[in-house]
PDB file of N, CA and C in Angstrom:
ATOM      1  N   UNK A  23      28.287 -13.585 -55.240  1.00 77.00           N
ATOM      2  CA  UNK A  23      30.160 -14.121 -54.976  1.00 77.00           C
ATOM      3  C   UNK A  23      30.572 -12.653 -54.026  1.00 77.00           C
ATOM      4  N   UNK A  24      30.170 -11.672 -54.214  1.00 82.00           N
ATOM      5  CA  UNK A  24      31.029 -10.097 -53.217  1.00 82.00           C
ATOM      6  C   UNK A  24      30.836 -10.743 -51.865  1.00 82.00           C
ATOM      7  N   UNK A  25      29.895 -11.269 -51.430  1.00 83.00           N
ATOM      8  CA  UNK A  25      29.920 -11.537 -49.760  1.00 83.00           C
ATOM      9  C   UNK A  25      31.254 -12.892 -49.554  1.00 83.00           C
ATOM     10  N   UNK A  26      30.952 -13.834 -50.541  1.00 81.00           N
ATOM     11  CA  UNK A  26      32.099 -14.841 -50.500  1.00 81.00           C
ATOM     12  C   UNK A  26      33.309 -14.337 -50.395  1.00 81.00           C
ATOM     13  N   UNK A  27      33.495 -13.783 -51.429  1.00 81.00           N
ATOM     14  CA  UNK A  27      34.936 -13.055 -51.625  1.00 81.00           C
ATOM     15  C   UNK A  27      34.961 -12.066 -50.196  1.00 81.00           C
ATOM     16  N   UNK A  28      34.011 -11.484 -49.826  1.00 83.00           N
ATOM     17  CA  UNK A  28      34.879 -10.948 -48.168  1.00 83.00           C
ATOM     18  C   UNK A  28      34.922 -11.958 -47.409  1.00 83.00           C
ATOM     19  N   UNK A  29      33.846 -12.912 -47.228  1.00 84.00           N
ATOM     20  CA  UNK A  29      34.626 -14.088 -45.900  1.00 84.00           C
ATOM     21  C   UNK A  29      35.910 -14.740 -46.313  1.00 84.00           C
ATOM     22  N   UNK A  30      36.302 -14.820 -47.815  1.00 83.00           N
ATOM     23  CA  UNK A  30      37.338 -15.350 -48.142  1.00 83.00           C
ATOM     24  C   UNK A  30      38.392 -14.143 -47.944  1.00 83.00           C
ATOM     25  N   UNK A  31      38.429 -13.611 -47.984  1.00 87.00           N
ATOM     26  CA  UNK A  31      39.739 -12.817 -47.591  1.00 87.00           C
ATOM     27  C   UNK A  31      39.873 -12.096 -45.943  1.00 87.00           C
ATOM     28  N   UNK A  32      38.921 -12.638 -45.656  1.00 90.00           N
ATOM     29  CA  UNK A  32      38.768 -12.272 -43.380  1.00 90.00           C
ATOM     30  C   UNK A  32      39.277 -13.984 -42.970  1.00 90.00           C
ATOM     31  N   UNK A  33      39.146 -15.046 -44.538  1.00 87.00           N
ATOM     32  CA  UNK A  33      39.584 -16.346 -44.079  1.00 87.00           C
ATOM     33  C   UNK A  33      38.814 -17.002 -43.586  1.00 87.00           C
ATOM     34  N   UNK A  34      37.458 -16.661 -43.754  1.00 91.00           N
ATOM     35  CA  UNK A  34      36.432 -17.808 -43.176  1.00 91.00           C
ATOM     36  C   UNK A  34      35.718 -18.770 -44.633  1.00 91.00           C
ATOM     37  N   UNK A  35      35.487 -19.439 -43.611  1.00 93.00           N
ATOM     38  CA  UNK A  35      34.974 -20.635 -44.550  1.00 93.00           C
ATOM     39  C   UNK A  35      32.998 -20.935 -45.147  1.00 93.00           C
ATOM     40  N   UNK A  36      32.493 -21.365 -46.190  1.00 93.00           N
ATOM     41  CA  UNK A  36      31.280 -21.560 -46.542  1.00 93.00           C
ATOM     42  C   UNK A  36      30.542 -22.810 -46.283  1.00 93.00           C
ATOM     43  N   UNK A  37      30.438 -23.339 -45.339  1.00 94.00           N
ATOM     44  CA  UNK A  37      29.991 -25.014 -45.219  1.00 94.00           C
ATOM     45  C   UNK A  37      28.945 -25.625 -46.489  1.00 94.00           C
ATOM     46  N   UNK A  38      29.572 -26.256 -46.905  1.00 95.00           N
ATOM     47  CA  UNK A  38      28.693 -26.871 -47.770  1.00 95.00           C
ATOM     48  C   UNK A  38      28.549 -28.515 -47.775  1.00 95.00           C
ATOM     49  N   UNK A  39      26.929 -28.889 -48.008  1.00 93.00           N
ATOM     50  CA  UNK A  39      26.891 -30.450 -48.150  1.00 93.00           C
ATOM     51  C   UNK A  39      27.017 -31.480 -48.867  1.00 93.00           C
ATOM     52  N   UNK A  40      27.371 -32.413 -49.447  1.00 93.00           N
ATOM     53  CA  UNK A  40      27.046 -32.897 -50.103  1.00 93.00           C
ATOM     54  C   UNK A  40      27.218 -34.285 -49.857  1.00 93.00           C
ATOM     55  N   UNK A  41      25.962 -34.713 -51.230  1.00 92.00           N
ATOM     56  CA  UNK A  41      25.511 -36.058 -51.255  1.00 92.00           C
ATOM     57  C   UNK A  41      26.616 -36.819 -51.764  1.00 92.00           C
ATOM     58  N   UNK A  42      27.449 -38.026 -51.292  1.00 90.00           N
ATOM     59  CA  UNK A  42      28.374 -38.691 -52.144  1.00 90.00           C
ATOM     60  C   UNK A  42      28.172 -39.623 -52.825  1.00 90.00           C
ATOM     61  N   UNK A  43      26.832 -40.309 -52.671  1.00 90.00           N
ATOM     62  CA  UNK A  43      26.364 -41.003 -53.296  1.00 90.00           C
ATOM     63  C   UNK A  43      25.637 -40.913 -54.928  1.00 90.00           C
ATOM     64  N   UNK A  44      25.445 -39.199 -54.951  1.00 89.00           N
ATOM     65  CA  UNK A  44      25.319 -38.909 -55.999  1.00 89.00           C
ATOM     66  C   UNK A  44      26.238 -37.931 -56.606  1.00 89.00           C
ATOM     67  N   UNK A  45      26.923 -36.964 -55.692  1.00 87.00           N
ATOM     68  CA  UNK A  45      27.785 -36.044 -55.898  1.00 87.00           C
ATOM     69  C   UNK A  45      27.331 -34.793 -56.296  1.00 87.00           C
ATOM     70  N   UNK A  46      26.178 -34.380 -55.137  1.00 91.00           N
ATOM     71  CA  UNK A  46      25.744 -33.012 -55.690  1.00 91.00           C
ATOM     72  C   UNK A  46      25.546 -32.393 -54.595  1.00 91.00           C
ATOM     73  N   UNK A  47      25.985 -31.019 -54.062  1.00 93.00           N
ATOM     74  CA  UNK A  47      25.598 -30.377 -53.798  1.00 93.00           C
ATOM     75  C   UNK A  47      24.178 -29.873 -52.923  1.00 93.00           C
ATOM     76  N   UNK A  48      23.680 -29.902 -51.688  1.00 91.00           N
ATOM     77  CA  UNK A  48      22.367 -29.702 -51.579  1.00 91.00           C
ATOM     78  C   UNK A  48      22.582 -28.995 -50.017  1.00 91.00           C
ATOM     79  N   UNK A  49      21.356 -27.959 -49.768  1.00 91.00           N
ATOM     80  CA  UNK A  49      21.139 -27.755 -48.464  1.00 91.00           C
ATOM     81  C   UNK A  49      21.596 -25.582 -49.058  1.00 91.00           C
ATOM     82  N   UNK A  50      21.114 -24.992 -47.977  1.00 93.00           N
ATOM     83  CA  UNK A  50      21.454 -23.373 -48.080  1.00 93.00           C
ATOM     84  C   UNK A  50      22.116 -22.776 -49.143  1.00 93.00           C
ATOM     85  N   UNK A  51      23.717 -23.200 -48.750  1.00 93.00           N
ATOM     86  CA  UNK A  51      24.716 -22.964 -49.719  1.00 93.00           C
ATOM     87  C   UNK A  51      24.883 -23.667 -50.891  1.00 93.00           C
ATOM     88  N   UNK A  52      24.216 -24.741 -51.511  1.00 94.00           N
ATOM     89  CA  UNK A  52      24.533 -25.337 -52.326  1.00 94.00           C
ATOM     90  C   UNK A  52      24.684 -24.494 -53.862  1.00 94.00           C
ATOM     91  N   UNK A  53      23.320 -22.979 -53.599  1.00 94.00           N
ATOM     92  CA  UNK A  53      23.402 -22.769 -55.444  1.00 94.00           C
ATOM     93  C   UNK A  53      24.907 -21.865 -55.053  1.00 94.00           C
ATOM     94  N   UNK A  54      25.371 -21.314 -54.179  1.00 93.00           N
ATOM     95  CA  UNK A  54      26.332 -20.537 -53.823  1.00 93.00           C
ATOM     96  C   UNK A  54      27.552 -21.132 -55.054  1.00 93.00           C
ATOM     97  N   UNK A  55      27.387 -22.578 -53.519  1.00 94.00           N
ATOM     98  CA  UNK A  55      28.974 -23.310 -54.125  1.00 94.00           C
ATOM     99  C   UNK A  55      29.282 -23.488 -55.902  1.00 94.00           C
ATOM    100  N   UNK A  56      27.978 -23.695 -56.619  1.00 94.00           N
ATOM    101  CA  UNK A  56      27.695 -24.125 -57.805  1.00 94.00           C
ATOM    102  C   UNK A  56      28.015 -22.640 -58.595  1.00 94.00           C
ATOM    103  N   UNK A  57      27.465 -21.662 -58.122  1.00 93.00           N
ATOM    104  CA  UNK A  57      28.098 -20.434 -59.195  1.00 93.00           C
ATOM    105  C   UNK A  57      29.255 -20.564 -58.784  1.00 93.00           C
ATOM    106  N   UNK A  58      30.106 -20.443 -57.803  1.00 93.00           N
ATOM    107  CA  UNK A  58      31.359 -20.846 -57.303  1.00 93.00           C
ATOM    108  C   UNK A  58      32.405 -21.430 -58.163  1.00 93.00           C
ATOM    109  N   UNK A  59      31.458 -22.783 -58.586  1.00 92.00           N
ATOM    110  CA  UNK A  59      32.865 -23.877 -59.439  1.00 92.00           C
ATOM    111  C   UNK A  59      32.246 -23.354 -60.789  1.00 92.00           C
ATOM    112  N   UNK A  60      31.232 -22.847 -61.415  1.00 91.00           N
ATOM    113  CA  UNK A  60      31.287 -22.047 -62.567  1.00 91.00           C
ATOM    114  C   UNK A  60      32.329 -20.968 -62.960  1.00 91.00           C
ATOM    115  N   UNK A  61      31.769 -19.916 -61.770  1.00 91.00           N
ATOM    116  CA  UNK A  61      32.867 -18.839 -61.506  1.00 91.00           C
ATOM    117  C   UNK A  61      34.367 -19.271 -61.896  1.00 91.00           C
ATOM    118  N   UNK A  62      34.617 -19.894 -61.013  1.00 92.00           N
ATOM    119  CA  UNK A  62      36.576 -20.551 -60.814  1.00 92.00           C
ATOM    120  C   UNK A  62      36.847 -20.884 -62.528  1.00 92.00           C
ATOM    121  N   UNK A  63      35.618 -22.029 -62.363  1.00 90.00           N
ATOM    122  CA  UNK A  63      35.968 -22.812 -64.559  1.00 90.00           C
ATOM    123  C   UNK A  63      36.444 -21.709 -65.343  1.00 90.00           C
ATOM    124  N   UNK A  64      35.286 -21.515 -65.756  1.00 90.00           N
ATOM    125  CA  UNK A  64      35.560 -19.902 -66.626  1.00 90.00           C
ATOM    126  C   UNK A  64      36.654 -19.182 -66.457  1.00 90.00           C
ATOM    127  N   UNK A  65      37.204 -18.727 -65.450  1.00 92.00           N
ATOM    128  CA  UNK A  65      38.307 -18.402 -64.903  1.00 92.00           C
ATOM    129  C   UNK A  65      39.584 -19.033 -65.509  1.00 92.00           C
ATOM    130  N   UNK A  66      39.484 -19.894 -64.688  1.00 92.00           N
ATOM    131  CA  UNK A  66      40.709 -20.597 -64.877  1.00 92.00           C
ATOM    132  C   UNK A  66      40.961 -21.404 -66.184  1.00 92.00           C
ATOM    133  N   UNK A  67      39.962 -21.988 -66.670  1.00 93.00           N
ATOM    134  CA  UNK A  67      40.221 -22.840 -68.049  1.00 93.00           C
ATOM    135  C   UNK A  67      39.714 -21.804 -69.069  1.00 93.00           C
ATOM    136  N   UNK A  68      39.900 -22.726 -70.600  1.00 92.00           N
ATOM    137  CA  UNK A  68      39.668 -22.359 -71.976  1.00 92.00           C
ATOM    138  C   UNK A  68      38.561 -22.466 -72.002  1.00 92.00           C
ATOM    139  N   UNK A  69      37.851 -22.229 -72.817  1.00 91.00           N
ATOM    140  CA  UNK A  69      36.518 -21.915 -73.456  1.00 91.00           C
ATOM    141  C   UNK A  69      36.534 -23.397 -74.561  1.00 91.00           C
ATOM    142  N   UNK A  70      37.599 -23.611 -75.018  1.00 93.00           N
ATOM    143  CA  UNK A  70      37.766 -24.160 -76.491  1.00 93.00           C
ATOM    144  C   UNK A  70      38.055 -25.980 -75.748  1.00 93.00           C
ATOM    145  N   UNK A  71      38.137 -26.201 -74.153  1.00 92.00           N
ATOM    146  CA  UNK A  71      37.758 -26.845 -73.549  1.00 92.00           C
ATOM    147  C   UNK A  71      36.385 -27.667 -73.587  1.00 92.00           C
ATOM    148  N   UNK A  72      36.045 -29.193 -74.272  1.00 92.00           N
ATOM    149  CA  UNK A  72      35.234 -29.496 -74.547  1.00 92.00           C
ATOM    150  C   UNK A  72      34.499 -30.735 -73.193  1.00 92.00           C
ATOM    151  N   UNK A  73      35.348 -31.283 -72.675  1.00 92.00           N
ATOM    152  CA  UNK A  73      34.824 -31.905 -71.568  1.00 92.00           C
ATOM    153  C   UNK A  73      35.943 -31.547 -69.975  1.00 92.00           C
ATOM    154  N   UNK A  74      35.537 -32.525 -69.019  1.00 90.00           N
ATOM    155  CA  UNK A  74      36.134 -32.418 -67.980  1.00 90.00           C
ATOM    156  C   UNK A  74      37.020 -33.135 -67.871  1.00 90.00           C
ATOM    157  N   UNK A  75      36.889 -34.680 -69.053  1.00 94.00           N
ATOM    158  CA  UNK A  75      38.020 -35.275 -69.177  1.00 94.00           C
ATOM    159  C   UNK A  75      39.545 -35.150 -69.711  1.00 94.00           C
ATOM    160  N   UNK A  76      39.541 -33.552 -70.660  1.00 95.00           N
ATOM    161  CA  UNK A  76      40.220 -32.964 -71.212  1.00 95.00           C
ATOM    162  C   UNK A  76      41.594 -32.180 -70.167  1.00 95.00           C
ATOM    163  N   UNK A  77      40.953 -31.431 -69.149  1.00 94.00           N
ATOM    164  CA  UNK A  77      41.496 -31.116 -67.982  1.00 94.00           C
ATOM    165  C   UNK A  77      42.485 -31.601 -67.565  1.00 94.00           C
ATOM    166  N   UNK A  78      43.965 -31.044 -67.533  1.00 94.00           N
ATOM    167  CA  UNK A  78      45.139 -31.579 -67.353  1.00 94.00           C
ATOM    168  C   UNK A  78      44.970 -31.643 -65.561  1.00 94.00           C
ATOM    169  N   UNK A  79      45.340 -32.415 -65.291  1.00 95.00           N
ATOM    170  CA  UNK A  79      45.748 -32.836 -63.451  1.00 95.00           C
ATOM    171  C   UNK A  79      46.277 -31.312 -62.969  1.00 95.00           C
ATOM    172  N   UNK A  80      47.004 -30.967 -63.513  1.00 95.00           N
ATOM    173  CA  UNK A  80      47.805 -29.557 -62.872  1.00 95.00           C
ATOM    174  C   UNK A  80      46.424 -28.460 -62.267  1.00 95.00           C
ATOM    175  N   UNK A  81      45.573 -28.355 -63.704  1.00 94.00           N
ATOM    176  CA  UNK A  81      44.918 -27.189 -63.560  1.00 94.00           C
ATOM    177  C   UNK A  81      43.514 -27.615 -62.550  1.00 94.00           C
ATOM    178  N   UNK A  82      43.318 -29.424 -62.630  1.00 94.00           N
ATOM    179  CA  UNK A  82      42.322 -29.628 -61.737  1.00 94.00           C
ATOM    180  C   UNK A  82      42.581 -29.727 -60.636  1.00 94.00           C
ATOM    181  N   UNK A  83      44.021 -30.124 -59.755  1.00 95.00           N
ATOM    182  CA  UNK A  83      44.379 -29.617 -58.098  1.00 95.00           C
ATOM    183  C   UNK A  83      44.056 -27.860 -58.235  1.00 95.00           C
ATOM    184  N   UNK A  84      44.686 -26.704 -59.339  1.00 93.00           N
ATOM    185  CA  UNK A  84      44.309 -25.568 -58.958  1.00 93.00           C
ATOM    186  C   UNK A  84      43.409 -25.390 -58.305  1.00 93.00           C
ATOM    187  N   UNK A  85      42.331 -25.806 -59.375  1.00 93.00           N
ATOM    188  CA  UNK A  85      40.850 -25.372 -59.479  1.00 93.00           C
ATOM    189  C   UNK A  85      40.271 -26.137 -57.615  1.00 93.00           C
ATOM    190  N   UNK A  86      40.469 -27.626 -57.719  1.00 93.00           N
ATOM    191  CA  UNK A  86      40.279 -27.842 -56.342  1.00 93.00           C
ATOM    192  C   UNK A  86      41.201 -26.932 -55.421  1.00 93.00           C
ATOM    193  N   UNK A  87      42.253 -26.685 -55.161  1.00 94.00           N
ATOM    194  CA  UNK A  87      42.833 -26.037 -54.166  1.00 94.00           C
ATOM    195  C   UNK A  87      41.898 -24.483 -53.629  1.00 94.00           C
ATOM    196  N   UNK A  88      41.577 -24.134 -54.420  1.00 92.00           N
ATOM    197  CA  UNK A  88      40.365 -22.500 -54.200  1.00 92.00           C
ATOM    198  C   UNK A  88      39.646 -23.433 -54.257  1.00 92.00           C
ATOM    199  N   UNK A  89      38.899 -24.356 -54.569  1.00 93.00           N
ATOM    200  CA  UNK A  89      37.361 -24.272 -53.753  1.00 93.00           C
ATOM    201  C   UNK A  89      37.773 -24.381 -52.215  1.00 93.00           C
ATOM    202  N   UNK A  90      38.812 -25.345 -51.807  1.00 93.00           N
ATOM    203  CA  UNK A  90      38.828 -25.519 -50.429  1.00 93.00           C
ATOM    204  C   UNK A  90      39.354 -24.881 -49.714  1.00 93.00           C
ATOM    205  N   UNK A  91      39.695 -22.802 -50.146  1.00 92.00           N
ATOM    206  CA  UNK A  91      40.538 -21.843 -49.714  1.00 92.00           C
ATOM    207  C   UNK A  91      38.905 -20.949 -48.924  1.00 92.00           C
ATOM    208  N   UNK A  92      37.861 -21.839 -50.066  1.00 92.00           N
ATOM    209  CA  UNK A  92      36.982 -20.740 -49.718  1.00 92.00           C
ATOM    210  C   UNK A  92      35.650 -21.611 -48.706  1.00 92.00           C
ATOM    211  N   UNK A  93      35.577 -23.299 -49.308  1.00 95.00           N
ATOM    212  CA  UNK A  93      34.353 -23.721 -48.723  1.00 95.00           C
ATOM    213  C   UNK A  93      34.766 -25.052 -47.926  1.00 95.00           C
ATOM    214  N   UNK A  94      33.887 -25.475 -46.785  1.00 95.00           N
ATOM    215  CA  UNK A  94      34.434 -26.444 -46.092  1.00 95.00           C
ATOM    216  C   UNK A  94      33.215 -27.192 -46.617  1.00 95.00           C
ATOM    217  N   UNK A  95      33.947 -28.536 -47.253  1.00 93.00           N
ATOM    218  CA  UNK A  95      33.034 -29.701 -47.663  1.00 93.00           C
ATOM    219  C   UNK A  95      31.971 -30.525 -46.454  1.00 93.00           C
ATOM    220  N   UNK A  96      31.162 -30.953 -46.238  1.00 93.00           N
ATOM    221  CA  UNK A  96      30.377 -32.036 -45.299  1.00 93.00           C
ATOM    222  C   UNK A  96      30.136 -32.846 -46.272  1.00 93.00           C
ATOM    223  N   UNK A  97      30.341 -34.316 -46.338  1.00 90.00           N
ATOM    224  CA  UNK A  97      30.202 -35.288 -47.422  1.00 90.00           C
ATOM    225  C   UNK A  97      29.142 -36.382 -46.363  1.00 90.00           C
ATOM    226  N   UNK A  98      28.531 -36.081 -46.486  1.00 89.00           N
ATOM    227  CA  UNK A  98      27.129 -37.098 -46.594  1.00 89.00           C
ATOM    228  C   UNK A  98      26.603 -38.158 -47.394  1.00 89.00           C
ATOM    229  N   UNK A  99      26.591 -39.486 -46.638  1.00 82.00           N
ATOM    230  CA  UNK A  99      25.873 -40.273 -47.817  1.00 82.00           C
ATOM    231  C   UNK A  99      24.067 -40.614 -46.685  1.00 82.00           C
ATOM    232  N   UNK A 100      23.573 -40.651 -47.760  1.00 71.00           N
ATOM    233  CA  UNK A 100      22.414 -40.735 -47.547  1.00 71.00           C
ATOM    234  C   UNK A 100      21.526 -42.055 -48.129  1.00 71.00           C
ATOM    235  N   UNK A 101      20.980 -42.948 -47.338  1.00 65.00           N
ATOM    236  CA  UNK A 101      20.052 -44.286 -48.107  1.00 65.00           C
ATOM    237  C   UNK A 101      18.966 -44.145 -47.982  1.00 65.00           C
ATOM    238  N   UNK A 102      18.839 -45.315 -49.228  1.00 50.00           N
ATOM    239  CA  UNK A 102      16.962 -44.742 -49.668  1.00 50.00           C
ATOM    240  C   UNK A 102      17.136 -46.728 -49.449  1.00 50.00           C
ATOM    241  N   UNK A 103      16.079 -46.709 -48.922  1.00 41.00           N
ATOM    242  CA  UNK A 103      15.262 -47.933 -48.061  1.00 41.00           C
ATOM    243  C   UNK A 103      14.208 -48.477 -48.971  1.00 41.00           C
TER     244      UNK A 103
END
């Protein structure tokens, strides 16, 4: 997370690949992305919230904007034949 914070402070973004069919990050930066999502969620949301459905629209937008400052999301679709 320290390297990510340094990149963010320098205005750089980390590219993360997302499979839109299943909604999962993959590739070399996927673990870093998922760790960051956990960090932001713990930092911004109450521990008393039981599910994502209980998160307000304002909090969702705040988390989304925070993610977009640090990451560039490349949405990919893989079709299984």
